[in-house]
């Protein structure tokens, strides 16, 4: 498959080139050039298909020109080593939750980070430069990428995160792997971290010395696999008796990688009726949809910290793919996050994380009587136990136990200046 840049001013890239480049040379993001919807009979059978089989079919549409079917199967099996359950909250099955957090670092990022590692590992042939993966994180991407690439032969991982932003569990996940994983604590915001990664990923001088891969969701390798759980969620909704024409999906959104992948799933023929993007108080996307302009404001720190971004990097993809799709945005404040967590517990006895709670609040506000809604729980409540404990108090005792990892490698502290980051990358 070939990929074009959303800025329409860069050469068409092969899969390998698109993965290696991260951003296209014109600063745009890659998207598949020809998207052919999956055949109709496939959709008639999906309720009976397990998540691994669905992921295989979807992965094949992107990878079949570059890999043998058995290899695609291996990649999918290596990535999806955990379940993706969709649970009914109410009796009628009109309000469901897709739990996407059963991977090793307890967030949705495990799906795409593990897929990326499995895929990238198979396209290193012939390139003997030192291999480096770099990613910025506001909470979850870093640990998922680090865990996915940790101990893969000859790979080094560098993660940049903003000082003072991560929860204790998130920080421990980054600093407890050690060895090939270096965590850099940046005195700045997540968006500073993203800019530094982008500068590194576009630094030709640096890239002539090392094979540097951008592990963030702008990378096409992650984007491809973020479509899987939309197919799976849809299939599980059908299996639970939902009306196939009335399925609505609420997607907790920050950098809009997941949202863009949902729109890609729709292009592949998945008949989702409509999407609701749920953001926290960082509302650049809501303002973009309402007013048609992108106006950045300083990043706000919220309870749904993995969505704290003022520059949703996948916005160009969403913009390119949203034609004719019913897509609305709801901004969920910290107060409403807390109320959502409390309400879910009171109504359904369900303990939800603050990111998933954004999806729930947005869905609950908008769902029509004839519709079947599923919101995505993107992190385990255990990973965000501080916020969940604040909302539920005593009742949340059971989930407040901490991840028992210990810091083994102190993070390197750096100013948000590219030169200092480059020095660190070239010295490890
Ligand atoms: C990354 C993340 C999101 C947002 O996903 P995007 O693709 O960046 O919009 C939501 N919730 C959690 C827990 C995440 O880690």
Tab-separated table of C-alpha atoms and ligand atoms in Angstrom:
chain	number	residue	atom	x	y	z
A	1	UNK	CA	0.000	0.000	0.000
A	2	UNK	CA	1.137	3.541	-0.771
A	3	UNK	CA	0.717	6.539	1.469
A	4	UNK	CA	0.215	10.237	0.717
A	5	UNK	CA	0.814	13.271	2.905
A	6	UNK	CA	-2.125	15.293	4.240
A	7	UNK	CA	-0.217	18.412	3.111
A	8	UNK	CA	-0.167	17.028	-0.454
A	9	UNK	CA	3.359	18.266	-1.037
A	10	UNK	CA	5.580	15.238	-0.372
A	11	UNK	CA	6.430	12.145	-2.416
A	12	UNK	CA	4.126	9.148	-2.146
A	13	UNK	CA	5.676	6.711	0.335
A	14	UNK	CA	5.784	2.948	0.680
A	15	UNK	CA	4.800	1.401	3.994
A	16	UNK	CA	8.432	1.185	5.123
A	17	UNK	CA	9.163	4.759	4.103
A	18	UNK	CA	6.053	6.051	5.817
A	19	UNK	CA	6.962	4.226	9.030
A	20	UNK	CA	10.583	5.382	8.940
A	21	UNK	CA	9.706	8.992	8.105
A	22	UNK	CA	6.988	9.463	10.729
A	23	UNK	CA	5.989	12.862	9.417
A	24	UNK	CA	6.115	13.358	5.644
A	25	UNK	CA	8.805	15.755	4.396
A	26	UNK	CA	6.212	18.544	4.025
A	27	UNK	CA	5.252	18.177	7.698
A	28	UNK	CA	1.989	16.398	6.856
A	29	UNK	CA	0.787	13.025	8.107
A	30	UNK	CA	0.551	9.904	5.994
A	31	UNK	CA	-2.735	8.325	4.979
A	32	UNK	CA	-3.389	5.311	2.728
A	33	UNK	CA	-3.800	6.334	-0.877
A	34	UNK	CA	-6.459	3.880	-1.934
A	35	UNK	CA	-8.925	2.779	0.659
A	36	UNK	CA	-11.130	-0.013	-0.593
A	37	UNK	CA	-14.028	-0.887	1.719
A	38	UNK	CA	-14.055	-4.461	2.982
A	39	UNK	CA	-16.519	-6.738	1.175
A	40	UNK	CA	-20.114	-6.798	2.380
A	41	UNK	CA	-20.162	-10.505	3.354
A	42	UNK	CA	-17.421	-9.723	5.859
A	43	UNK	CA	-19.753	-7.377	7.738
A	44	UNK	CA	-22.506	-9.982	7.835
A	45	UNK	CA	-20.228	-12.312	9.777
A	46	UNK	CA	-18.393	-10.033	12.114
A	47	UNK	CA	-20.579	-10.713	15.154
A	48	UNK	CA	-19.166	-14.238	15.186
A	49	UNK	CA	-15.538	-13.253	14.687
A	50	UNK	CA	-13.130	-13.005	17.637
A	51	UNK	CA	-11.017	-9.846	17.993
A	52	UNK	CA	-7.833	-11.495	16.659
A	53	UNK	CA	-9.546	-12.584	13.425
A	54	UNK	CA	-11.058	-9.138	12.921
A	55	UNK	CA	-7.695	-7.494	13.496
A	56	UNK	CA	-6.109	-9.883	11.014
A	57	UNK	CA	-8.572	-9.029	8.240
A	58	UNK	CA	-8.196	-5.296	8.865
A	59	UNK	CA	-4.389	-5.483	9.127
A	60	UNK	CA	-4.276	-7.385	5.867
A	61	UNK	CA	-5.983	-4.536	4.004
A	62	UNK	CA	-3.019	-2.325	4.936
A	63	UNK	CA	-0.198	-4.870	4.856
A	64	UNK	CA	-1.039	-7.459	2.206
A	65	UNK	CA	1.217	-5.915	-0.459
A	66	UNK	CA	4.216	-5.950	1.871
A	67	UNK	CA	3.780	-9.149	3.875
A	68	UNK	CA	2.655	-12.729	3.455
A	69	UNK	CA	-0.651	-13.534	5.175
A	70	UNK	CA	1.132	-15.749	7.744
A	71	UNK	CA	3.383	-12.858	8.718
A	72	UNK	CA	0.413	-10.524	9.135
A	73	UNK	CA	-1.148	-13.167	11.356
A	74	UNK	CA	2.048	-13.379	13.416
A	75	UNK	CA	2.211	-9.604	13.817
A	76	UNK	CA	-1.390	-9.438	15.002
A	77	UNK	CA	-0.933	-12.371	17.372
A	78	UNK	CA	2.211	-10.844	18.816
A	79	UNK	CA	0.443	-7.520	19.413
A	80	UNK	CA	-2.940	-8.601	20.710
A	81	UNK	CA	-2.036	-10.780	23.643
A	82	UNK	CA	-4.918	-9.543	25.801
A	83	UNK	CA	-8.719	-9.400	25.599
A	84	UNK	CA	-10.783	-6.407	24.380
A	85	UNK	CA	-14.089	-6.998	26.157
A	86	UNK	CA	-17.198	-4.895	25.538
A	87	UNK	CA	-19.457	-4.888	28.579
A	88	UNK	CA	-23.076	-3.940	28.956
A	89	UNK	CA	-23.710	-1.380	31.667
A	90	UNK	CA	-27.514	-1.263	31.524
A	91	UNK	CA	-29.875	-4.195	31.106
A	92	UNK	CA	-30.975	-3.278	27.589
A	93	UNK	CA	-27.408	-3.060	26.279
A	94	UNK	CA	-27.934	0.516	25.124
A	95	UNK	CA	-24.980	1.749	27.155
A	96	UNK	CA	-21.848	-0.338	26.757
A	97	UNK	CA	-18.200	0.110	27.586
A	98	UNK	CA	-15.321	-1.134	25.430
A	99	UNK	CA	-12.498	-1.913	27.828
A	100	UNK	CA	-9.295	-1.249	25.926
A	101	UNK	CA	-6.933	-1.327	28.887
A	102	UNK	CA	-6.103	-4.978	29.504
A	103	UNK	CA	-2.620	-4.745	28.007
A	104	UNK	CA	0.670	-4.672	29.946
A	105	UNK	CA	0.682	-0.918	30.705
A	106	UNK	CA	-3.068	-0.698	31.292
A	107	UNK	CA	-4.028	1.733	28.544
A	108	UNK	CA	-5.364	1.719	24.988
A	109	UNK	CA	-1.860	2.578	23.777
A	110	UNK	CA	-0.713	-1.018	24.272
A	111	UNK	CA	-2.669	-2.119	21.203
A	112	UNK	CA	-0.955	0.196	18.744
A	113	UNK	CA	2.452	0.279	20.450
A	114	UNK	CA	2.694	-3.506	20.430
A	115	UNK	CA	1.505	-3.700	16.852
A	116	UNK	CA	4.101	-1.130	15.860
A	117	UNK	CA	6.885	-3.065	17.588
A	118	UNK	CA	5.807	-6.336	15.949
A	119	UNK	CA	5.664	-4.680	12.544
A	120	UNK	CA	8.813	-2.562	12.736
A	121	UNK	CA	10.808	-5.539	13.971
A	122	UNK	CA	10.082	-7.234	10.658
A	123	UNK	CA	11.247	-4.430	8.417
A	124	UNK	CA	14.722	-3.815	9.801
A	125	UNK	CA	16.420	-5.985	7.204
A	126	UNK	CA	19.302	-4.371	5.405
A	127	UNK	CA	19.435	-1.297	7.619
A	128	UNK	CA	22.308	-1.756	10.057
A	129	UNK	CA	22.268	1.711	11.633
A	130	UNK	CA	21.571	1.801	15.393
A	131	UNK	CA	17.803	1.637	15.812
A	132	UNK	CA	16.126	4.146	18.069
A	133	UNK	CA	12.466	4.753	18.913
A	134	UNK	CA	11.505	8.117	20.339
A	135	UNK	CA	8.144	9.234	21.707
A	136	UNK	CA	6.585	12.069	23.680
A	137	UNK	CA	4.044	11.209	26.325
A	138	UNK	CA	1.469	12.964	28.468
A	139	UNK	CA	0.966	9.773	30.390
A	140	UNK	CA	0.322	6.532	28.546
A	141	UNK	CA	1.960	6.447	25.129
A	142	UNK	CA	5.474	6.493	26.576
A	143	UNK	CA	5.085	3.489	28.801
A	144	UNK	CA	3.245	1.507	26.126
A	145	UNK	CA	5.947	2.202	23.533
A	146	UNK	CA	8.743	1.541	26.022
A	147	UNK	CA	7.205	-1.736	27.143
A	148	UNK	CA	6.533	-2.835	23.551
A	149	UNK	CA	10.117	-2.246	22.354
A	150	UNK	CA	11.909	-3.103	25.613
A	151	UNK	CA	14.422	-5.928	25.141
A	152	UNK	CA	13.887	-6.203	21.411
A	153	UNK	CA	17.312	-6.884	19.980
A	154	UNK	CA	19.333	-3.763	19.267
A	155	UNK	CA	16.536	-1.264	19.878
A	156	UNK	CA	16.867	1.780	22.135
A	157	UNK	CA	13.891	3.732	23.393
A	158	UNK	CA	13.792	7.377	24.451
A	159	UNK	CA	10.678	8.834	26.054
A	160	UNK	CA	10.111	12.522	26.729
A	161	UNK	CA	7.547	13.516	29.326
A	162	UNK	CA	6.591	16.809	30.954
A	163	UNK	CA	7.802	17.298	34.514
A	164	UNK	CA	5.024	17.204	37.109
A	165	UNK	CA	2.344	15.913	34.746
A	166	UNK	CA	2.312	12.125	35.132
A	167	UNK	CA	0.575	10.054	37.790
A	168	UNK	CA	2.910	8.027	40.049
A	169	UNK	CA	2.046	4.782	38.249
A	170	UNK	CA	2.643	6.332	34.829
A	171	UNK	CA	6.026	7.648	35.926
A	172	UNK	CA	7.063	4.329	37.456
A	173	UNK	CA	6.141	2.494	34.272
A	174	UNK	CA	8.643	4.660	32.410
A	175	UNK	CA	11.449	4.583	34.897
A	176	UNK	CA	11.294	0.968	36.019
A	177	UNK	CA	12.248	-0.767	32.783
A	178	UNK	CA	15.812	0.516	32.677
A	179	UNK	CA	18.411	-0.930	30.288
A	180	UNK	CA	17.401	0.125	26.779
A	181	UNK	CA	14.765	2.648	27.918
A	182	UNK	CA	15.759	6.238	28.724
A	183	UNK	CA	13.175	8.599	30.175
A	184	UNK	CA	13.769	12.325	29.767
A	185	UNK	CA	11.853	14.650	32.067
A	186	UNK	CA	11.326	17.915	30.220
A	187	UNK	CA	10.834	21.201	32.061
A	188	UNK	CA	7.868	22.131	29.892
A	189	UNK	CA	4.501	20.870	28.662
A	190	UNK	CA	3.536	17.776	26.695
A	191	UNK	CA	3.341	19.924	23.594
A	192	UNK	CA	6.984	20.968	24.159
A	193	UNK	CA	7.818	17.259	24.281
A	194	UNK	CA	5.917	16.638	21.039
A	195	UNK	CA	7.745	19.493	19.329
A	196	UNK	CA	11.096	18.096	20.431
A	197	UNK	CA	10.252	14.657	19.073
A	198	UNK	CA	9.111	16.190	15.821
A	199	UNK	CA	12.361	18.165	15.583
A	200	UNK	CA	14.360	14.968	16.128
A	201	UNK	CA	12.247	12.993	13.677
A	202	UNK	CA	12.788	15.615	10.986
A	203	UNK	CA	16.504	16.167	11.723
A	204	UNK	CA	18.253	14.793	8.630
A	205	UNK	CA	21.664	15.031	10.248
A	206	UNK	CA	20.558	12.900	13.203
A	207	UNK	CA	18.684	10.486	10.946
A	208	UNK	CA	21.763	9.908	8.808
A	209	UNK	CA	23.490	8.423	11.874
A	210	UNK	CA	20.709	6.438	13.474
A	211	UNK	CA	17.505	4.836	12.309
A	212	UNK	CA	15.167	7.004	14.338
A	213	UNK	CA	11.506	6.101	14.442
A	214	UNK	CA	8.789	8.329	15.832
A	215	UNK	CA	6.726	6.147	18.165
A	216	UNK	CA	3.869	8.619	18.550
A	217	UNK	CA	0.434	8.150	17.064
A	218	UNK	CA	1.349	10.195	13.999
A	219	UNK	CA	3.283	7.094	12.910
A	220	UNK	CA	1.331	5.156	10.329
A	221	UNK	CA	2.235	1.882	12.040
A	222	UNK	CA	0.288	2.923	15.112
A	223	UNK	CA	-2.512	4.486	13.137
A	224	UNK	CA	-3.270	1.297	11.172
A	225	UNK	CA	-3.766	-0.756	14.306
A	226	UNK	CA	-5.940	1.780	16.070
A	227	UNK	CA	-8.699	0.786	13.648
A	228	UNK	CA	-8.890	-2.739	15.114
A	229	UNK	CA	-10.782	-1.978	18.255
A	230	UNK	CA	-13.498	-0.103	16.360
A	231	UNK	CA	-14.210	-3.257	14.381
A	232	UNK	CA	-14.088	-5.316	17.519
A	233	UNK	CA	-16.347	-2.964	19.487
A	234	UNK	CA	-18.853	-2.938	16.645
A	235	UNK	CA	-18.788	-6.731	16.370
A	236	UNK	CA	-19.254	-7.203	20.097
A	237	UNK	CA	-22.180	-4.723	20.089
A	238	UNK	CA	-23.837	-6.770	17.339
A	239	UNK	CA	-23.164	-9.954	19.229
A	240	UNK	CA	-24.939	-8.382	22.206
A	241	UNK	CA	-28.034	-7.697	20.109
A	242	UNK	CA	-27.532	-4.049	19.091
A	243	UNK	CA	-29.338	-2.735	16.006
A	244	UNK	CA	-26.585	-2.610	13.338
A	245	UNK	CA	-27.864	0.726	12.044
A	246	UNK	CA	-27.944	2.450	15.401
A	247	UNK	CA	-24.465	1.994	16.815
A	248	UNK	CA	-22.871	5.166	18.201
A	249	UNK	CA	-19.279	5.315	19.437
A	250	UNK	CA	-17.889	7.799	21.949
A	251	UNK	CA	-14.119	8.202	21.781
A	252	UNK	CA	-12.089	9.886	24.533
A	253	UNK	CA	-9.760	12.089	22.520
A	254	UNK	CA	-6.527	13.995	22.936
A	255	UNK	CA	-4.195	13.786	19.973
A	256	UNK	CA	-7.094	12.414	17.913
A	257	UNK	CA	-5.198	9.294	16.825
A	258	UNK	CA	-8.051	7.076	17.896
A	259	UNK	CA	-10.653	9.366	16.444
A	260	UNK	CA	-8.861	9.439	13.098
A	261	UNK	CA	-8.649	5.641	13.163
A	262	UNK	CA	-12.395	5.436	13.855
A	263	UNK	CA	-12.989	7.498	10.717
A	264	UNK	CA	-10.634	5.193	8.810
A	265	UNK	CA	-12.647	2.192	10.053
A	266	UNK	CA	-15.745	3.904	8.665
A	267	UNK	CA	-13.981	4.358	5.297
A	268	UNK	CA	-13.230	0.647	5.372
A	269	UNK	CA	-16.964	0.119	5.487
A	270	UNK	CA	-17.698	-0.205	9.199
A	271	UNK	CA	-21.263	1.122	9.439
A	272	UNK	CA	-20.981	3.173	12.635
A	273	UNK	CA	-23.986	5.535	12.718
A	274	UNK	CA	-22.124	8.399	14.314
A	275	UNK	CA	-19.087	9.250	16.406
A	276	UNK	CA	-18.788	11.469	19.435
A	277	UNK	CA	-15.306	12.724	20.269
A	278	UNK	CA	-15.030	13.467	23.980
A	279	UNK	CA	-12.246	15.821	25.011
A	280	UNK	CA	-11.285	17.271	28.359
A	281	UNK	CA	-11.030	21.037	28.906
A	282	UNK	CA	-8.343	21.228	26.216
A	283	UNK	CA	-10.991	22.040	23.653
A	284	UNK	CA	-9.137	22.995	20.476
A	285	UNK	CA	-10.950	20.266	18.535
A	286	UNK	CA	-14.400	21.364	19.722
A	287	UNK	CA	-13.621	24.918	18.670
A	288	UNK	CA	-12.282	23.682	15.350
A	289	UNK	CA	-15.496	21.768	14.594
A	290	UNK	CA	-17.683	24.678	15.736
A	291	UNK	CA	-15.777	27.559	14.183
A	292	UNK	CA	-13.620	25.934	11.514
A	293	UNK	CA	-10.419	27.489	12.801
A	294	UNK	CA	-7.518	26.039	14.718
A	295	UNK	CA	-6.574	28.291	17.562
A	296	UNK	CA	-4.117	26.979	20.101
A	297	UNK	CA	-4.207	27.915	23.779
A	298	UNK	CA	-1.842	26.845	26.562
A	299	UNK	CA	-2.220	23.207	27.605
A	300	UNK	CA	-4.443	22.723	30.654
A	301	UNK	CA	-3.736	20.044	33.197
A	302	UNK	CA	-6.855	17.916	33.746
A	303	UNK	CA	-7.928	14.698	35.470
A	304	UNK	CA	-7.818	12.932	32.096
A	305	UNK	CA	-4.124	13.673	31.721
A	306	UNK	CA	-3.380	11.349	28.788
A	307	UNK	CA	-5.609	13.685	26.763
A	308	UNK	CA	-3.901	16.912	27.857
A	309	UNK	CA	-2.816	18.436	24.589
A	310	UNK	CA	-3.399	21.785	22.963
A	311	UNK	CA	-2.050	20.563	19.615
A	312	UNK	CA	-3.962	17.460	18.563
A	313	UNK	CA	-1.348	16.071	16.208
A	314	UNK	CA	-3.762	13.880	14.241
A	315	UNK	CA	-6.093	16.750	13.403
A	316	UNK	CA	-5.004	16.755	9.723
A	317	UNK	CA	-6.015	13.087	9.451
A	318	UNK	CA	-9.382	13.704	11.069
A	319	UNK	CA	-9.965	16.638	8.803
A	320	UNK	CA	-9.136	14.588	5.746
A	321	UNK	CA	-11.367	11.661	6.722
A	322	UNK	CA	-14.388	13.347	8.284
A	323	UNK	CA	-16.302	14.156	5.063
A	324	UNK	CA	-19.879	12.968	5.264
A	325	UNK	CA	-19.355	11.401	8.683
A	326	UNK	CA	-21.623	12.374	11.541
A	327	UNK	CA	-19.045	13.522	14.079
A	328	UNK	CA	-19.721	15.734	17.086
A	329	UNK	CA	-17.461	16.855	19.921
A	330	UNK	CA	-18.218	17.223	23.603
A	331	UNK	CA	-15.889	18.954	26.036
A	332	UNK	CA	-15.954	17.396	29.490
A	333	UNK	CA	-14.697	19.482	32.418
A	334	UNK	CA	-12.963	18.002	35.453
A	335	UNK	CA	-16.163	18.433	37.500
A	336	UNK	CA	-18.129	16.458	34.951
A	337	UNK	CA	-15.436	13.760	34.898
A	338	UNK	CA	-15.876	13.297	38.640
A	339	UNK	CA	-19.672	13.341	38.321
A	340	UNK	CA	-19.452	10.772	35.521
A	341	UNK	CA	-17.309	8.419	37.615
A	342	UNK	CA	-19.746	8.768	40.536
A	343	UNK	CA	-22.803	8.301	38.364
A	344	UNK	CA	-21.484	5.147	36.698
A	345	UNK	CA	-20.754	3.656	40.068
A	346	UNK	CA	-24.147	4.640	41.489
A	347	UNK	CA	-26.164	3.519	38.444
A	348	UNK	CA	-24.266	0.465	37.299
A	349	UNK	CA	-21.741	-0.420	39.990
A	350	UNK	CA	-19.012	0.195	37.391
A	351	UNK	CA	-15.654	1.747	38.260
A	352	UNK	CA	-14.298	3.784	35.371
A	353	UNK	CA	-11.129	5.789	34.767
A	354	UNK	CA	-11.295	9.558	34.089
A	355	UNK	CA	-10.610	9.216	30.336
A	356	UNK	CA	-13.349	6.664	29.858
A	357	UNK	CA	-15.561	8.906	31.993
A	358	UNK	CA	-15.232	11.659	29.359
A	359	UNK	CA	-16.606	9.205	26.806
A	360	UNK	CA	-19.406	8.155	29.134
A	361	UNK	CA	-20.480	11.725	29.935
A	362	UNK	CA	-20.534	12.652	26.247
A	363	UNK	CA	-22.505	9.528	25.330
A	364	UNK	CA	-24.962	9.877	28.185
A	365	UNK	CA	-25.662	13.458	27.164
A	366	UNK	CA	-26.307	12.682	23.511
A	367	UNK	CA	-27.599	9.138	23.126
A	368	UNK	CA	-31.069	8.963	21.533
A	369	UNK	CA	-33.638	6.361	22.652
A	370	UNK	CA	-33.305	4.241	19.499
A	371	UNK	CA	-29.489	4.201	19.574
A	372	UNK	CA	-26.987	1.752	21.032
A	373	UNK	CA	-23.945	3.490	22.457
A	374	UNK	CA	-20.493	2.246	23.301
A	375	UNK	CA	-17.856	4.409	24.934
A	376	UNK	CA	-14.207	3.488	25.077
A	377	UNK	CA	-12.577	3.025	28.477
A	378	UNK	CA	-9.017	3.825	27.464
A	379	UNK	CA	-7.202	3.364	30.768
A	380	UNK	CA	-7.596	1.085	33.740
A	381	UNK	CA	-9.076	2.826	36.797
A	382	UNK	CA	-6.099	1.364	38.645
A	383	UNK	CA	-3.757	3.476	36.583
A	384	UNK	CA	-5.595	6.671	37.555
A	385	UNK	CA	-6.446	5.607	41.091
A	386	UNK	CA	-5.866	9.081	42.611
A	387	UNK	CA	-8.743	10.632	40.652
A	388	UNK	CA	-10.978	7.595	40.959
A	389	UNK	CA	-10.337	7.433	44.701
A	390	UNK	CA	-11.199	11.121	45.048
A	391	UNK	CA	-14.484	10.538	43.273
A	392	UNK	CA	-15.521	7.323	44.980
A	393	UNK	CA	-13.706	7.480	48.321
A	394	UNK	CA	-13.950	4.313	50.385
A	395	UNK	CA	-15.707	2.417	47.618
A	396	UNK	CA	-12.638	2.604	45.432
A	397	UNK	CA	-10.293	1.078	48.030
A	398	UNK	CA	-10.133	-2.103	46.063
A	399	UNK	CA	-8.587	-0.459	43.031
A	400	UNK	CA	-6.305	1.965	44.844
A	401	UNK	CA	-3.482	-0.516	45.165
A	402	UNK	CA	-0.441	0.756	43.353
A	403	UNK	CA	1.498	-0.858	40.607
A	404	UNK	CA	4.360	-2.465	42.526
A	405	UNK	CA	7.142	-1.389	40.186
A	406	UNK	CA	10.183	0.397	41.531
A	407	UNK	CA	12.175	3.080	39.839
A	408	UNK	CA	15.417	1.584	38.568
A	409	UNK	CA	16.637	4.330	36.316
A	410	UNK	CA	16.356	7.994	37.296
A	411	UNK	CA	15.038	10.160	34.492
A	412	UNK	CA	17.394	12.602	32.811
A	413	UNK	CA	16.122	16.161	33.278
A	414	UNK	CA	16.336	18.462	30.294
A	415	UNK	CA	15.268	21.932	29.237
A	416	UNK	CA	12.827	22.084	26.329
A	417	UNK	CA	15.620	22.921	23.910
A	418	UNK	CA	16.239	20.630	20.975
A	419	UNK	CA	20.052	20.713	21.152
A	420	UNK	CA	20.092	19.277	24.660
A	421	UNK	CA	17.751	16.471	23.620
A	422	UNK	CA	19.879	15.683	20.560
A	423	UNK	CA	22.963	15.381	22.747
A	424	UNK	CA	21.208	12.915	24.995
A	425	UNK	CA	19.909	10.825	22.078
A	426	UNK	CA	23.311	10.585	20.420
A	427	UNK	CA	25.053	9.664	23.670
A	428	UNK	CA	22.913	6.610	24.525
B	1	LIG	C1	-3.890	8.424	24.441
B	1	LIG	C2	-5.098	8.301	25.283
B	1	LIG	C3	-6.324	8.878	24.915
B	1	LIG	C4	-6.489	9.710	23.688
B	1	LIG	O1	-6.176	9.112	22.503
B	1	LIG	P1	-5.757	9.998	21.243
B	1	LIG	O2	-5.590	9.019	20.190
B	1	LIG	O3	-4.490	10.720	21.630
B	1	LIG	O4	-6.867	10.977	21.005
B	1	LIG	C5	-7.391	8.701	25.741
B	1	LIG	N1	-7.283	8.023	26.894
B	1	LIG	C6	-6.145	7.464	27.285
B	1	LIG	C7	-6.100	6.747	28.570
B	1	LIG	C8	-5.011	7.565	26.498
B	1	LIG	O5	-3.860	7.017	26.916
